[in-house]
């Protein structure tokens, strides 16, 4: 089955893409770029770099912009899926939804309208096992947004390796946050994945941090040999 | 031992982690022993070895299982606890001769409990995650236990602990699966 992956460049959608590649044929990545920083569906700080990640993966990228108004962004999602179907013949969509019923249900409805299959291979996972598998499989994931106590500015730009995972585990226990960041506590950017032929090198980034809220904006990045 | 049945479009499919995985994780968390088989691989030895069965859901467009009613005939004489989830409810109802009717619900939906049953005891209603385009009709030998404002959400056989749920209890209502496992324990020790 030919599939398009709803892609944000973070760990969930990138890992979902890798899962889908093991079972079906991923023919493109699909990115909805929201201009609304409050968008529940699509906003993420470094979404423009999805093009670089797609290049690293050797996959075409379908990019659609949205103003990010609540229900209208679903029309923009629909538009993106229609483009992906027309250009690449997708028969289904893959998402990296982990726990969010809000996101999952909306994508399911749009897929139904268009007669597309919908896959959520990370749905309701064992969070421990997921994070372990992510590291074991060779994903290199950097934290690019923090939105919760106790994450200070030093977390921005940190790679989620074994040591960081141990710390996240401790924080998740103590502060009752999700280990995967699914509650919106932190956001990630994937610099390398098992299916990337080259990895992303962050060359210049700026930090914008205040009161346990911060983002790492990647200003310049390129692809380098692995 | 609980037999978990995968109803997805093929064994080891991309939908497995979404519809079978969460049920398996819950059983593991609770410590209930189980084994999983694709519906095409459930034969007499699997049925014989099971004290109970959970039939998992499928993706919205995945209705391939409904073209193989012969793979679900074992349910007619199983008589031990069964929990059919969404597509699993369809398969259970179909085995007992009931068809489907269009009823699309996607996302969180209010479910009202209609009749007393140990599965929902003490609950008047709850919010449940739905993902279906069709609802199963209620077979003659079953009673309706719960409904949304659109269709029947839960059924039970009149004589045996065979349950069908249209919603997905593994997402947001794990307590229902825990209660079902309690019924499995009760059935196991019944003289």
Coordinates of N, CA and C in Angstrom, one line a residue, chain B residues 20-187:
Chain B
X20 N -4.0 -4.1 18.3 CA -3.7 -5.3 19.2 C -2.8 -4.9 20.3
X21 N -1.7 -4.1 19.9 CA -0.7 -3.7 20.9 C -1.2 -3.1 22.2
X22 N -2.1 -2.2 22.1 CA -2.6 -1.6 23.4 C -3.3 -2.6 24.3
X23 N -4.0 -3.5 23.7 CA -4.7 -4.6 24.5 C -3.7 -5.5 25.1
X24 N -2.7 -5.9 24.3 CA -1.6 -6.7 24.9 C -0.9 -6.0 26.0
X25 N -0.6 -4.7 25.8 CA 0.1 -4.0 26.9 C -0.6 -4.0 28.2
X26 N -2.0 -3.8 28.0 CA -2.8 -3.8 29.2 C -2.8 -5.1 29.9
X27 N -2.9 -6.2 29.1 CA -2.9 -7.6 29.7 C -1.6 -7.8 30.4
X28 N -0.5 -7.4 29.8 CA 0.8 -7.5 30.4 C 0.9 -6.8 31.7
X29 N 0.3 -5.5 31.7 CA 0.4 -4.7 32.9 C -0.4 -5.3 34.1
X30 N -1.5 -5.9 33.7 CA -2.4 -6.5 34.7 C -1.8 -7.9 35.2
X31 N -1.0 -8.5 34.3 CA -0.4 -9.8 34.6 C -1.3 -10.9 34.2
X32 N -2.1 -10.7 33.2 CA -3.0 -11.8 32.7 C -2.3 -12.5 31.5
X33 N -2.1 -13.8 31.7 CA -1.4 -14.5 30.6 C -2.3 -14.6 29.3
X34 N -1.6 -14.4 28.2 CA -2.4 -14.4 26.9 C -1.5 -14.9 25.8
X35 N -2.1 -15.2 24.7 CA -1.4 -15.5 23.4 C -2.2 -14.9 22.3
X36 N -1.5 -14.4 21.3 CA -2.2 -13.7 20.2 C -2.1 -14.5 18.9
X37 N -3.2 -14.5 18.2 CA -3.3 -15.1 16.9 C -4.0 -14.2 15.9
X38 N -3.6 -14.2 14.7 CA -4.4 -13.6 13.6 C -5.7 -14.4 13.4
X39 N -6.8 -13.8 13.0 CA -8.0 -14.5 13.0 C -8.0 -15.7 12.0
X40 N -7.1 -15.6 11.0 CA -7.0 -16.7 10.0 C -6.2 -17.9 10.6
X41 N -5.6 -17.7 11.8 CA -4.8 -18.8 12.4 C -5.4 -19.3 13.7
X42 N -6.7 -19.0 13.9 CA -7.4 -19.5 15.1 C -8.0 -20.9 14.7
X43 N -7.5 -22.0 15.2 CA -8.1 -23.3 15.0 C -8.5 -24.0 16.3
X44 N -8.8 -25.2 16.2 CA -9.3 -26.0 17.4 C -8.2 -25.9 18.5
X45 N -6.9 -26.1 18.3 CA -6.0 -26.1 19.4 C -6.0 -24.7 20.2
X46 N -6.1 -23.6 19.4 CA -6.1 -22.3 20.1 C -7.4 -22.1 20.9
X47 N -8.5 -22.5 20.3 CA -9.8 -22.4 21.0 C -9.8 -23.2 22.2
X48 N -9.3 -24.4 22.1 CA -9.2 -25.4 23.3 C -8.4 -24.8 24.4
X49 N -7.3 -24.1 24.1 CA -6.3 -23.6 25.1 C -6.8 -22.3 25.8
X50 N -7.9 -21.7 25.2 CA -8.3 -20.4 25.8 C -9.3 -20.5 26.8
X51 N -9.1 -19.7 28.0 CA -10.2 -19.6 29.0 C -11.1 -18.4 28.6
X52 N -10.6 -17.6 27.7 CA -11.4 -16.4 27.3 C -10.8 -15.9 26.0
X53 N -11.5 -15.0 25.3 CA -11.0 -14.4 24.1 C -11.3 -12.9 24.0
X54 N -10.3 -12.2 23.5 CA -10.6 -10.7 23.2 C -10.4 -10.6 21.7
X55 N -11.4 -10.1 21.0 CA -11.3 -9.8 19.5 C -11.0 -8.3 19.4
X56 N -9.9 -8.0 18.8 CA -9.5 -6.6 18.7 C -10.1 -5.9 17.5
X57 N -10.0 -4.6 17.5 CA -10.6 -3.7 16.5 C -9.7 -3.7 15.2
X58 N -10.1 -2.9 14.2 CA -9.3 -2.7 13.0 C -9.4 -1.3 12.6
X59 N -8.6 -0.9 11.6 CA -8.7 0.4 11.0 C -10.1 0.6 10.4
X60 N -10.5 1.9 10.2 CA -11.8 2.2 9.7 C -12.1 1.5 8.3
X61 N -11.1 1.5 7.4 CA -11.3 0.9 6.1 C -11.1 -0.6 6.1
X62 N -10.7 -1.2 7.2 CA -10.3 -2.6 7.2 C -11.4 -3.5 7.6
X63 N -12.1 -4.0 6.6 CA -13.3 -4.9 6.9 C -13.1 -6.3 6.3
X64 N -11.9 -6.6 5.9 CA -11.6 -7.9 5.3 C -12.0 -9.1 6.1
X65 N -12.0 -8.9 7.4 CA -12.4 -10.0 8.3 C -13.9 -10.4 8.1
X66 N -14.7 -9.4 7.7 CA -16.1 -9.7 7.5 C -16.4 -10.6 6.3
X67 N -15.4 -10.8 5.4 CA -15.5 -11.6 4.3 C -15.2 -13.1 4.6
X68 N -14.8 -13.4 5.9 CA -14.4 -14.7 6.3 C -15.2 -15.2 7.5
X69 N -16.6 -15.3 7.4 CA -17.4 -15.6 8.6 C -17.0 -17.0 9.1
X70 N -16.5 -17.9 8.2 CA -16.1 -19.3 8.7 C -15.0 -19.2 9.7
X71 N -14.2 -18.1 9.8 CA -13.1 -18.0 10.7 C -13.6 -17.7 12.1
X72 N -14.9 -17.4 12.2 CA -15.4 -16.9 13.6 C -16.5 -17.9 14.1
X73 N -16.7 -19.0 13.4 CA -17.8 -19.9 13.8 C -17.5 -20.5 15.2
X74 N -16.3 -20.6 15.6 CA -15.9 -21.2 16.9 C -16.6 -20.4 18.0
X75 N -16.9 -19.1 17.8 CA -17.6 -18.3 18.8 C -18.9 -18.9 19.2
X76 N -19.6 -19.6 18.3 CA -20.9 -20.1 18.6 C -21.0 -21.1 19.7
X77 N -19.9 -21.9 19.8 CA -19.9 -22.9 20.9 C -18.8 -22.7 21.9
X78 N -18.2 -21.5 21.9 CA -17.1 -21.2 22.8 C -17.6 -21.1 24.3
X79 N -18.6 -20.4 24.6 CA -19.3 -20.4 25.9 C -18.5 -19.8 27.0
X80 N -17.2 -19.5 26.8 CA -16.3 -18.9 27.8 C -16.3 -17.4 27.5
X81 N -15.8 -16.5 28.4 CA -15.9 -15.1 28.2 C -15.3 -14.6 26.9
X82 N -16.0 -13.7 26.2 CA -15.5 -13.1 25.0 C -15.7 -11.6 25.1
X83 N -14.7 -10.8 24.7 CA -14.9 -9.4 24.6 C -14.5 -9.0 23.1
X84 N -15.6 -8.6 22.4 CA -15.4 -8.2 21.0 C -15.3 -6.7 20.9
X85 N -14.2 -6.1 20.5 CA -14.0 -4.7 20.5 C -14.2 -4.2 19.0
X86 N -15.2 -3.3 18.9 CA -15.5 -2.6 17.6 C -15.6 -3.6 16.5
X87 N -14.6 -3.8 15.6 CA -14.7 -4.8 14.5 C -14.9 -6.2 15.2
X88 N -14.4 -6.4 16.4 CA -14.6 -7.6 17.1 C -16.0 -7.8 17.5
X89 N -16.7 -6.7 17.8 CA -18.1 -6.8 18.1 C -18.9 -7.2 16.8
X90 N -18.5 -6.7 15.7 CA -19.1 -7.0 14.4 C -19.0 -8.5 14.1
X91 N -17.8 -9.0 14.3 CA -17.5 -10.4 14.1 C -18.3 -11.3 15.0
X92 N -18.4 -10.9 16.3 CA -19.2 -11.7 17.2 C -20.7 -11.7 16.9
X93 N -21.2 -10.5 16.6 CA -22.6 -10.4 16.2 C -22.9 -11.2 14.9
X94 N -22.0 -11.1 14.0 CA -22.2 -11.8 12.7 C -22.2 -13.3 12.9
X95 N -21.3 -13.8 13.8 CA -21.3 -15.2 14.1 C -22.7 -15.7 14.6
X96 N -23.4 -14.8 15.3 CA -24.7 -15.1 15.9 C -25.8 -14.6 15.0
X97 N -25.5 -14.3 13.7 CA -26.5 -14.1 12.7 C -26.9 -12.6 12.5
X98 N -26.3 -11.7 13.2 CA -26.7 -10.3 13.1 C -25.8 -9.5 12.1
X99 N -26.5 -8.7 11.3 CA -25.7 -7.8 10.3 C -25.3 -6.5 10.9
X100 N -25.1 -5.6 10.0 CA -24.7 -4.2 10.4 C -25.6 -3.2 9.8
X101 N -25.4 -1.9 10.4 CA -26.1 -0.8 9.8 C -25.2 0.4 9.9
X102 N -25.3 1.3 8.9 CA -24.4 2.4 8.9 C -24.5 3.3 10.2
X103 N -23.4 3.6 10.8 CA -23.4 4.4 12.0 C -22.0 4.9 12.2
X104 N -21.7 6.1 11.8 CA -20.3 6.6 11.9 C -20.1 7.4 13.1
X105 N -19.2 7.0 13.9 CA -18.7 7.8 15.1 C -17.2 7.7 15.2
X106 N -16.6 8.9 15.3 CA -15.2 9.0 15.3 C -14.8 10.0 16.4
X107 N -14.0 9.5 17.4 CA -13.7 10.4 18.5 C -14.4 10.1 19.8
X108 N -14.3 11.0 20.8 CA -14.9 10.7 22.1 C -16.5 11.0 22.0
X109 N -17.2 10.0 22.6 CA -18.7 10.0 22.4 C -19.3 9.6 23.8
X110 N -20.4 10.2 24.2 CA -21.1 9.8 25.4 C -21.8 8.5 25.3
X111 N -21.6 7.6 26.2 CA -22.2 6.3 26.2 C -23.1 6.2 27.5
X112 N -24.3 5.8 27.3 CA -25.2 5.6 28.4 C -25.5 4.2 28.7
X113 N -25.3 3.8 30.0 CA -25.6 2.4 30.3 C -27.1 2.2 30.4
X114 N -27.6 1.1 29.8 CA -29.0 0.8 29.7 C -29.5 -0.3 30.6
X115 N -28.7 -1.2 30.9 CA -29.1 -2.4 31.6 C -28.1 -2.8 32.6
X116 N -28.5 -3.4 33.8 CA -27.5 -3.7 34.8 C -26.6 -4.9 34.3
X117 N -25.3 -4.8 34.5 CA -24.4 -5.9 34.1 C -23.1 -5.7 34.9
X118 N -22.4 -6.8 35.3 CA -21.2 -6.6 36.1 C -20.1 -5.8 35.4
X119 N -20.2 -5.7 34.0 CA -19.2 -5.0 33.3 C -19.2 -3.5 33.5
X120 N -20.4 -3.0 33.7 CA -20.6 -1.5 33.9 C -21.2 -1.2 35.3
X121 N -21.2 -2.1 36.2 CA -21.9 -1.9 37.5 C -21.4 -0.6 38.1
X122 N -22.3 0.2 38.6 CA -22.0 1.4 39.3 C -21.8 2.6 38.4
X123 N -21.9 2.4 37.1 CA -21.7 3.5 36.1 C -23.0 3.7 35.4
X124 N -23.3 5.0 35.3 CA -24.6 5.4 34.5 C -24.2 5.7 33.1
X125 N -23.0 6.2 32.9 CA -22.5 6.5 31.6 C -21.1 6.9 31.6
X126 N -20.4 7.0 30.5 CA -19.0 7.4 30.4 C -18.8 7.9 29.0
X127 N -17.6 8.5 28.8 CA -17.2 9.0 27.5 C -16.2 8.0 26.9
X128 N -16.4 7.6 25.6 CA -15.6 6.5 25.1 C -15.1 6.9 23.7
X129 N -13.9 6.3 23.3 CA -13.3 6.6 22.0 C -13.9 5.6 21.0
X130 N -14.4 6.3 19.9 CA -15.1 5.5 18.9 C -14.3 5.6 17.6
X131 N -14.4 4.5 16.8 CA -13.8 4.6 15.4 C -14.5 3.5 14.6
X132 N -15.6 3.9 14.1 CA -16.4 2.9 13.3 C -17.3 3.6 12.3
X133 N -17.6 2.9 11.2 CA -18.5 3.5 10.2 C -19.8 2.7 10.2
X134 N -19.8 1.5 10.8 CA -21.0 0.7 10.9 C -21.2 0.2 12.4
X135 N -22.4 0.0 12.7 CA -22.7 -0.6 14.0 C -23.3 -2.0 13.8
X136 N -23.0 -2.9 14.7 CA -23.6 -4.3 14.6 C -25.0 -4.2 15.1
X137 N -25.9 -4.9 14.4 CA -27.3 -5.1 14.9 C -27.2 -6.1 16.1
X138 N -28.2 -6.0 17.0 CA -28.1 -6.9 18.2 C -28.7 -8.3 17.8
X139 N -27.9 -9.3 17.9 CA -28.5 -10.7 17.6 C -29.6 -11.0 18.6
X140 N -30.5 -11.9 18.1 CA -31.7 -12.3 19.0 C -31.3 -12.8 20.3
X141 N -30.2 -13.5 20.4 CA -29.8 -14.1 21.7 C -29.0 -13.2 22.5
X142 N -28.9 -11.9 22.2 CA -28.1 -10.9 23.0 C -29.0 -9.8 23.5
X143 N -28.5 -9.1 24.6 CA -29.3 -8.0 25.1 C -28.4 -6.7 24.9
X144 N -29.0 -5.6 24.8 CA -28.2 -4.3 24.7 C -27.9 -3.8 26.1
X145 N -26.7 -3.4 26.3 CA -26.2 -3.0 27.6 C -26.0 -1.5 27.7
X146 N -25.6 -0.9 26.5 CA -25.3 0.5 26.5 C -25.5 1.1 25.1
X147 N -25.7 2.4 25.1 CA -25.9 3.0 23.7 C -25.4 4.5 23.7
X148 N -25.1 5.0 22.6 CA -24.8 6.4 22.4 C -26.1 7.0 21.8
X149 N -26.1 8.3 21.5 CA -27.3 8.8 20.9 C -27.6 8.3 19.5
X150 N -26.6 7.6 18.9 CA -26.7 7.1 17.5 C -27.0 5.6 17.4
X151 N -26.3 4.8 18.3 CA -26.4 3.3 18.1 C -26.0 2.6 19.4
X152 N -26.3 1.3 19.3 CA -26.0 0.4 20.5 C -24.5 0.3 20.6
X153 N -24.0 0.4 21.8 CA -22.6 0.5 22.1 C -22.1 -0.8 22.8
X154 N -23.0 -1.5 23.4 CA -22.5 -2.7 24.1 C -23.6 -3.8 24.2
X155 N -23.2 -5.0 23.9 CA -24.2 -6.1 24.0 C -23.6 -7.3 24.8
X156 N -24.5 -8.2 25.3 CA -24.1 -9.4 26.0 C -25.0 -10.5 25.6
X157 N -24.5 -11.7 25.5 CA -25.3 -12.9 25.2 C -26.2 -13.1 26.4
X158 N -27.4 -13.7 26.1 CA -28.4 -13.9 27.2 C -27.9 -14.9 28.2
X159 N -27.1 -15.9 27.8 CA -26.8 -17.0 28.6 C -25.3 -17.1 28.9
X160 N -24.4 -16.6 28.1 CA -23.0 -16.7 28.3 C -22.3 -15.3 28.4
X161 N -21.1 -15.3 29.0 CA -20.4 -13.9 29.1 C -19.7 -13.5 27.8
X162 N -20.5 -13.4 26.8 CA -20.0 -13.0 25.5 C -20.4 -11.5 25.3
X163 N -19.4 -10.7 25.2 CA -19.7 -9.2 25.2 C -19.2 -8.6 23.8
X164 N -19.9 -7.7 23.4 CA -19.4 -6.9 22.2 C -19.5 -5.4 22.6
X165 N -18.4 -4.7 22.3 CA -18.4 -3.2 22.6 C -18.1 -2.5 21.3
X166 N -18.8 -1.5 20.9 CA -18.6 -0.8 19.7 C -17.4 0.2 19.8
X167 N -17.3 0.7 21.0 CA -16.2 1.7 21.2 C -14.9 0.9 21.6
X168 N -13.8 1.7 21.8 CA -12.5 1.1 22.1 C -12.1 1.3 23.5
X169 N -12.4 0.3 24.4 CA -12.1 0.5 25.8 C -10.6 0.6 26.1
X170 N -9.8 0.1 25.2 CA -8.3 0.1 25.4 C -7.8 1.6 25.3
X171 N -8.6 2.5 24.7 CA -8.2 3.9 24.7 C -9.2 4.6 25.7
X172 N -8.7 5.1 26.8 CA -9.5 5.9 27.7 C -10.4 5.1 28.7
X173 N -10.7 3.9 28.5 CA -11.6 3.1 29.4 C -11.0 1.7 29.7
X174 N -9.8 1.8 30.2 CA -9.1 0.5 30.5 C -9.8 -0.3 31.6
X175 N -10.5 0.4 32.4 CA -11.2 -0.2 33.5 C -12.2 -1.3 33.0
X176 N -12.7 -1.1 31.8 CA -13.7 -2.1 31.3 C -13.0 -3.4 31.0
X177 N -11.8 -3.3 30.5 CA -11.1 -4.5 30.2 C -10.7 -5.2 31.5
X178 N -10.3 -4.4 32.5 CA -10.0 -4.9 33.8 C -11.2 -5.7 34.4
X179 N -12.3 -5.1 34.3 CA -13.6 -5.7 34.8 C -13.8 -7.0 34.0
X180 N -13.6 -7.0 32.7 CA -13.8 -8.2 31.9 C -12.9 -9.3 32.4
X181 N -11.7 -9.0 32.7 CA -10.7 -10.0 33.2 C -11.2 -10.5 34.6
X182 N -11.8 -9.7 35.4 CA -12.4 -10.1 36.6 C -13.5 -11.2 36.4
X183 N -14.3 -11.0 35.3 CA -15.3 -12.0 34.9 C -14.7 -13.3 34.5
X184 N -13.5 -13.1 33.8 CA -12.8 -14.3 33.3 C -12.4 -15.2 34.5
X185 N -11.9 -14.5 35.6 CA -11.4 -15.2 36.8 C -12.6 -15.9 37.4
X186 N -13.8 -15.2 37.5 CA -15.0 -15.7 38.1 C -15.4 -17.0 37.3
X187 N -15.4 -16.9 36.0 CA -15.8 -18.0 35.1 C -14.9 -19.2 35.3

